[in-house]
């Protein structure tokens, strides 16, 4: 039973929890906004997702390196299942990464600014979310909307490219991070031509645009996000 649950959990988390970056419920202070990389666009980060079985169902604690560590490849690749289970003493731990941010700035408010800080295998992580898991929702296919609790504003600088998906109904989803999980060789320079690789449902399209003014993508308590088949993550543009 637990082996099957762990398998389902890993699949579900890889579908859902990459969307939770910089969401948070707090334990100890750790000011995200004062520790961001000097250049955020294309900054590398990784996440660890620890799954707990509680009386209320499955819950996941999401830890990521943003603001504390750039997730060095040698240390990330050296992490073992034993290391992770020893650190968290829990049902399962999913390695989600490497990932790279696309935005040029993040402003976090409320609980999103805080989280417990830990070190695993020489990599520093901060707790960014505590999520109740719905396997039915989490295991939805690519290009399926998910709603995430988050209070953030992402800034995309004027004159720099923005990569986006457009749904059949005209809804626009702006890429917030690209992943090197499915394709470890995917890089920032590849994103402009990514549309030739993606195979979204009928009516969807991928495009690149360059805003003439800063684009601010706000989540005031919740964000609607999707992923493509390469695990790249996009946030829906909604009216302020």
mmCIF file of C-alpha atoms in Angstrom:
data_model
loop_
_atom_site.group_PDB
_atom_site.id
_atom_site.type_symbol
_atom_site.label_atom_id
_atom_site.label_comp_id
_atom_site.label_asym_id
_atom_site.label_seq_id
_atom_site.Cartn_x
_atom_site.Cartn_y
_atom_site.Cartn_z
ATOM 1 C CA UNK A 1 0.000 0.000 0.000
ATOM 2 C CA UNK A 2 2.685 2.485 1.032
ATOM 3 C CA UNK A 3 4.792 1.649 -2.027
ATOM 4 C CA UNK A 4 1.807 2.346 -4.280
ATOM 5 C CA UNK A 5 1.016 5.538 -2.359
ATOM 6 C CA UNK A 6 4.594 6.730 -2.708
ATOM 7 C CA UNK A 7 4.480 6.117 -6.456
ATOM 8 C CA UNK A 8 1.209 8.005 -6.827
ATOM 9 C CA UNK A 9 2.471 10.771 -4.607
ATOM 10 C CA UNK A 10 5.624 11.263 -6.647
ATOM 11 C CA UNK A 11 3.628 11.479 -9.865
ATOM 12 C CA UNK A 12 1.120 13.855 -8.337
ATOM 13 C CA UNK A 13 3.700 16.116 -6.767
ATOM 14 C CA UNK A 14 5.710 16.451 -9.941
ATOM 15 C CA UNK A 15 2.492 17.584 -11.585
ATOM 16 C CA UNK A 16 1.341 19.992 -8.882
ATOM 17 C CA UNK A 17 3.987 21.216 -6.497
ATOM 18 C CA UNK A 18 6.399 22.901 -8.892
ATOM 19 C CA UNK A 19 3.571 25.406 -9.158
ATOM 20 C CA UNK A 20 3.928 26.336 -5.492
ATOM 21 C CA UNK A 21 7.269 28.126 -5.658
ATOM 22 C CA UNK A 22 7.319 31.074 -3.218
ATOM 23 C CA UNK A 23 3.956 30.188 -1.665
ATOM 24 C CA UNK A 24 4.276 29.708 2.087
ATOM 25 C CA UNK A 25 3.019 28.949 5.533
ATOM 26 C CA UNK A 26 5.592 30.112 8.017
ATOM 27 C CA UNK A 27 7.541 28.638 10.913
ATOM 28 C CA UNK A 28 10.666 30.759 11.388
ATOM 29 C CA UNK A 29 11.486 34.193 9.891
ATOM 30 C CA UNK A 30 13.457 34.195 6.641
ATOM 31 C CA UNK A 31 13.010 37.357 4.599
ATOM 32 C CA UNK A 32 12.848 36.311 0.967
ATOM 33 C CA UNK A 33 12.845 39.816 -0.504
ATOM 34 C CA UNK A 34 16.226 40.724 1.026
ATOM 35 C CA UNK A 35 18.003 37.631 -0.287
ATOM 36 C CA UNK A 36 17.026 37.385 -3.950
ATOM 37 C CA UNK A 37 19.836 36.965 -6.500
ATOM 38 C CA UNK A 38 21.081 40.212 -8.021
ATOM 39 C CA UNK A 39 19.878 38.910 -11.397
ATOM 40 C CA UNK A 40 16.726 36.834 -10.990
ATOM 41 C CA UNK A 41 15.984 36.083 -14.654
ATOM 42 C CA UNK A 42 17.354 32.602 -15.447
ATOM 43 C CA UNK A 43 18.403 32.108 -11.804
ATOM 44 C CA UNK A 44 18.594 28.413 -10.967
ATOM 45 C CA UNK A 45 16.736 26.913 -8.017
ATOM 46 C CA UNK A 46 15.566 23.531 -6.743
ATOM 47 C CA UNK A 47 12.840 22.229 -4.464
ATOM 48 C CA UNK A 48 12.409 19.357 -2.036
ATOM 49 C CA UNK A 49 8.851 18.233 -1.322
ATOM 50 C CA UNK A 50 8.358 16.200 1.850
ATOM 51 C CA UNK A 51 5.086 14.247 2.002
ATOM 52 C CA UNK A 52 3.345 13.495 5.299
ATOM 53 C CA UNK A 53 0.377 11.224 5.949
ATOM 54 C CA UNK A 54 -1.828 12.923 8.563
ATOM 55 C CA UNK A 55 -5.274 12.305 10.002
ATOM 56 C CA UNK A 56 -6.475 14.961 7.564
ATOM 57 C CA UNK A 57 -4.910 13.244 4.561
ATOM 58 C CA UNK A 58 -1.733 13.848 2.606
ATOM 59 C CA UNK A 59 0.171 17.067 3.218
ATOM 60 C CA UNK A 60 3.364 18.259 1.591
ATOM 61 C CA UNK A 61 5.999 20.652 2.899
ATOM 62 C CA UNK A 62 7.710 22.490 0.041
ATOM 63 C CA UNK A 63 11.273 23.721 0.557
ATOM 64 C CA UNK A 64 13.161 25.644 -2.123
ATOM 65 C CA UNK A 65 16.524 27.294 -2.516
ATOM 66 C CA UNK A 66 15.352 30.712 -3.695
ATOM 67 C CA UNK A 67 17.159 33.480 -1.853
ATOM 68 C CA UNK A 68 19.556 31.146 -0.069
ATOM 69 C CA UNK A 69 21.330 28.882 -2.561
ATOM 70 C CA UNK A 70 21.653 28.385 -6.317
ATOM 71 C CA UNK A 71 21.381 24.590 -6.004
ATOM 72 C CA UNK A 72 24.878 23.586 -7.207
ATOM 73 C CA UNK A 73 24.611 20.711 -9.688
ATOM 74 C CA UNK A 74 27.226 18.538 -7.969
ATOM 75 C CA UNK A 75 25.497 18.763 -4.580
ATOM 76 C CA UNK A 76 21.999 18.312 -6.039
ATOM 77 C CA UNK A 77 23.057 15.258 -8.060
ATOM 78 C CA UNK A 78 24.744 13.773 -4.998
ATOM 79 C CA UNK A 79 21.572 13.779 -2.872
ATOM 80 C CA UNK A 80 20.345 10.261 -2.145
ATOM 81 C CA UNK A 81 17.019 8.829 -1.004
ATOM 82 C CA UNK A 82 18.694 7.924 2.297
ATOM 83 C CA UNK A 83 19.823 11.538 2.808
ATOM 84 C CA UNK A 84 16.330 12.861 2.173
ATOM 85 C CA UNK A 85 14.450 10.362 4.312
ATOM 86 C CA UNK A 86 16.942 10.865 7.141
ATOM 87 C CA UNK A 87 16.463 14.628 6.966
ATOM 88 C CA UNK A 88 12.669 14.590 6.880
ATOM 89 C CA UNK A 89 11.748 11.225 8.460
ATOM 90 C CA UNK A 90 8.618 11.020 6.351
ATOM 91 C CA UNK A 91 6.660 8.997 3.803
ATOM 92 C CA UNK A 92 8.330 10.300 0.661
ATOM 93 C CA UNK A 93 10.518 13.167 -0.527
ATOM 94 C CA UNK A 94 10.379 14.386 -4.127
ATOM 95 C CA UNK A 95 13.285 16.231 -5.783
ATOM 96 C CA UNK A 96 11.784 18.948 -7.981
ATOM 97 C CA UNK A 97 14.418 20.625 -10.071
ATOM 98 C CA UNK A 98 16.528 22.094 -11.349
ATOM 99 C CA UNK A 99 14.329 25.031 -12.360
ATOM 100 C CA UNK A 100 15.092 28.558 -13.586
ATOM 101 C CA UNK A 101 13.044 31.693 -13.013
ATOM 102 C CA UNK A 102 11.922 33.872 -15.912
ATOM 103 C CA UNK A 103 10.775 37.023 -14.086
ATOM 104 C CA UNK A 104 13.058 39.923 -13.174
ATOM 105 C CA UNK A 105 11.699 40.619 -9.707
ATOM 106 C CA UNK A 106 9.530 39.104 -6.981
ATOM 107 C CA UNK A 107 7.680 40.985 -4.272
ATOM 108 C CA UNK A 108 6.306 38.697 -1.575
ATOM 109 C CA UNK A 109 3.817 39.661 1.099
ATOM 110 C CA UNK A 110 2.036 38.044 4.020
ATOM 111 C CA UNK A 111 3.195 34.539 4.903
ATOM 112 C CA UNK A 112 5.000 34.150 1.589
ATOM 113 C CA UNK A 113 7.989 36.027 3.007
ATOM 114 C CA UNK A 114 8.773 33.492 5.709
ATOM 115 C CA UNK A 115 9.798 29.883 6.262
ATOM 116 C CA UNK A 116 11.963 27.457 8.197
ATOM 117 C CA UNK A 117 15.539 27.305 6.885
ATOM 118 C CA UNK A 118 17.312 23.942 6.581
ATOM 119 C CA UNK A 119 20.495 22.560 4.990
ATOM 120 C CA UNK A 120 20.438 19.251 3.098
ATOM 121 C CA UNK A 121 23.580 17.867 1.490
ATOM 122 C CA UNK A 122 25.234 21.258 1.745
ATOM 123 C CA UNK A 123 22.314 23.024 -0.033
ATOM 124 C CA UNK A 124 20.307 25.648 1.869
ATOM 125 C CA UNK A 125 16.501 25.537 1.543
ATOM 126 C CA UNK A 126 13.659 27.593 3.018
ATOM 127 C CA UNK A 127 10.151 26.307 3.617
ATOM 128 C CA UNK A 128 7.797 28.003 1.186
ATOM 129 C CA UNK A 129 4.540 26.072 1.412
ATOM 130 C CA UNK A 130 2.464 23.569 3.367
ATOM 131 C CA UNK A 131 0.003 22.055 0.920
ATOM 132 C CA UNK A 132 -2.938 19.693 1.362
ATOM 133 C CA UNK A 133 -2.834 17.235 -1.512
ATOM 134 C CA UNK A 134 -5.718 16.179 -3.703
ATOM 135 C CA UNK A 135 -4.436 13.343 -5.877
ATOM 136 C CA UNK A 136 -7.394 13.744 -8.219
ATOM 137 C CA UNK A 137 -6.510 17.394 -8.850
ATOM 138 C CA UNK A 138 -2.756 16.905 -8.774
ATOM 139 C CA UNK A 139 -2.707 14.151 -11.374
ATOM 140 C CA UNK A 140 -4.511 16.211 -13.999
ATOM 141 C CA UNK A 141 -2.788 16.326 -17.388
ATOM 142 C CA UNK A 142 -0.562 19.105 -18.688
ATOM 143 C CA UNK A 143 -2.338 22.357 -19.587
ATOM 144 C CA UNK A 144 -4.783 21.820 -16.703
ATOM 145 C CA UNK A 145 -5.411 24.764 -14.379
ATOM 146 C CA UNK A 146 -4.439 24.479 -10.723
ATOM 147 C CA UNK A 147 -5.172 27.056 -8.013
ATOM 148 C CA UNK A 148 -2.309 27.798 -5.614
ATOM 149 C CA UNK A 149 -2.355 29.864 -2.416
ATOM 150 C CA UNK A 150 0.215 32.604 -2.919
ATOM 151 C CA UNK A 151 0.754 36.341 -2.322
ATOM 152 C CA UNK A 152 3.342 37.517 -4.829
ATOM 153 C CA UNK A 153 3.890 40.027 -7.600
ATOM 154 C CA UNK A 154 6.203 38.970 -10.404
ATOM 155 C CA UNK A 155 7.844 41.729 -12.444
ATOM 156 C CA UNK A 156 8.914 41.178 -16.046
ATOM 157 C CA UNK A 157 11.046 44.108 -17.214
ATOM 158 C CA UNK A 158 10.123 46.151 -20.255
ATOM 159 C CA UNK A 159 12.222 45.295 -23.295
ATOM 160 C CA UNK A 160 12.841 41.688 -22.232
ATOM 161 C CA UNK A 161 11.048 38.671 -23.743
ATOM 162 C CA UNK A 162 8.013 37.082 -22.133
ATOM 163 C CA UNK A 163 7.060 33.512 -23.047
ATOM 164 C CA UNK A 164 3.396 32.623 -22.911
ATOM 165 C CA UNK A 165 0.645 30.173 -23.733
ATOM 166 C CA UNK A 166 -2.750 31.270 -25.012
ATOM 167 C CA UNK A 167 -5.809 29.073 -24.453
ATOM 168 C CA UNK A 168 -8.669 28.637 -26.936
ATOM 169 C CA UNK A 169 -10.787 31.091 -24.911
ATOM 170 C CA UNK A 170 -8.082 33.770 -25.170
ATOM 171 C CA UNK A 171 -6.743 33.363 -21.618
ATOM 172 C CA UNK A 172 -3.002 34.076 -21.402
ATOM 173 C CA UNK A 173 -0.538 32.236 -19.159
ATOM 174 C CA UNK A 174 2.949 33.745 -18.705
ATOM 175 C CA UNK A 175 5.912 31.457 -18.034
ATOM 176 C CA UNK A 176 7.291 31.927 -14.528
ATOM 177 C CA UNK A 177 9.908 29.171 -14.620
ATOM 178 C CA UNK A 178 11.351 26.617 -16.990
ATOM 179 C CA UNK A 179 12.377 23.145 -15.859
ATOM 180 C CA UNK A 180 15.302 20.837 -16.553
ATOM 181 C CA UNK A 181 13.444 17.816 -15.207
ATOM 182 C CA UNK A 182 12.102 16.252 -18.403
ATOM 183 C CA UNK A 183 14.837 17.766 -20.597
ATOM 184 C CA UNK A 184 18.043 18.454 -18.619
ATOM 185 C CA UNK A 185 19.511 20.337 -21.600
ATOM 186 C CA UNK A 186 16.712 22.917 -21.864
ATOM 187 C CA UNK A 187 18.117 26.434 -21.514
ATOM 188 C CA UNK A 188 16.928 30.021 -21.572
ATOM 189 C CA UNK A 189 18.073 30.470 -25.171
ATOM 190 C CA UNK A 190 15.750 27.636 -26.240
ATOM 191 C CA UNK A 191 12.561 29.268 -24.965
ATOM 192 C CA UNK A 192 11.916 31.537 -27.937
ATOM 193 C CA UNK A 193 11.598 28.480 -30.184
ATOM 194 C CA UNK A 194 9.880 26.226 -27.672
ATOM 195 C CA UNK A 195 6.593 26.316 -29.566
ATOM 196 C CA UNK A 196 7.956 23.908 -32.153
ATOM 197 C CA UNK A 197 8.495 21.282 -29.443
ATOM 198 C CA UNK A 198 5.292 21.578 -27.461
ATOM 199 C CA UNK A 199 2.169 19.635 -28.375
ATOM 200 C CA UNK A 200 -0.660 21.378 -26.486
ATOM 201 C CA UNK A 201 -4.342 20.537 -26.971
ATOM 202 C CA UNK A 202 -6.111 21.890 -30.043
ATOM 203 C CA UNK A 203 -6.614 25.640 -29.933
ATOM 204 C CA UNK A 204 -3.638 26.407 -27.673
ATOM 205 C CA UNK A 205 -0.640 28.386 -28.914
ATOM 206 C CA UNK A 206 2.815 29.344 -27.648
ATOM 207 C CA UNK A 207 4.371 32.724 -28.386
ATOM 208 C CA UNK A 208 7.030 35.232 -27.357
ATOM 209 C CA UNK A 209 6.438 38.935 -26.897
ATOM 210 C CA UNK A 210 8.445 41.876 -25.627
ATOM 211 C CA UNK A 211 6.430 44.251 -23.409
ATOM 212 C CA UNK A 212 7.094 47.969 -23.803
ATOM 213 C CA UNK A 213 6.271 48.546 -20.126
ATOM 214 C CA UNK A 214 7.028 46.411 -17.081
ATOM 215 C CA UNK A 215 4.598 43.514 -16.845
ATOM 216 C CA UNK A 216 3.350 42.922 -13.285
ATOM 217 C CA UNK A 217 1.796 39.524 -12.623
ATOM 218 C CA UNK A 218 0.056 39.614 -9.246
ATOM 219 C CA UNK A 219 -1.340 36.842 -7.077
ATOM 220 C CA UNK A 220 -3.410 38.316 -4.258
ATOM 221 C CA UNK A 221 -3.998 35.215 -2.197
ATOM 222 C CA UNK A 222 -4.303 32.742 -5.068
ATOM 223 C CA UNK A 223 -2.672 32.129 -8.433
ATOM 224 C CA UNK A 224 -3.986 30.032 -11.334
ATOM 225 C CA UNK A 225 -1.169 28.092 -12.936
ATOM 226 C CA UNK A 226 -0.571 25.416 -15.553
ATOM 227 C CA UNK A 227 2.353 23.348 -16.802
ATOM 228 C CA UNK A 228 3.307 22.152 -20.254
ATOM 229 C CA UNK A 229 4.589 18.636 -20.917
ATOM 230 C CA UNK A 230 8.174 19.684 -20.116
ATOM 231 C CA UNK A 231 7.095 20.805 -16.611
ATOM 232 C CA UNK A 232 7.586 24.495 -17.445
ATOM 233 C CA UNK A 233 5.218 26.542 -15.287
ATOM 234 C CA UNK A 234 2.948 29.437 -16.312
ATOM 235 C CA UNK A 235 0.709 31.810 -14.325
ATOM 236 C CA UNK A 236 -2.604 33.030 -15.684
ATOM 237 C CA UNK A 237 -2.921 36.737 -16.396
ATOM 238 C CA UNK A 238 -5.996 37.989 -14.547
ATOM 239 C CA UNK A 239 -7.590 41.399 -14.100
ATOM 240 C CA UNK A 240 -6.261 43.345 -11.105
#
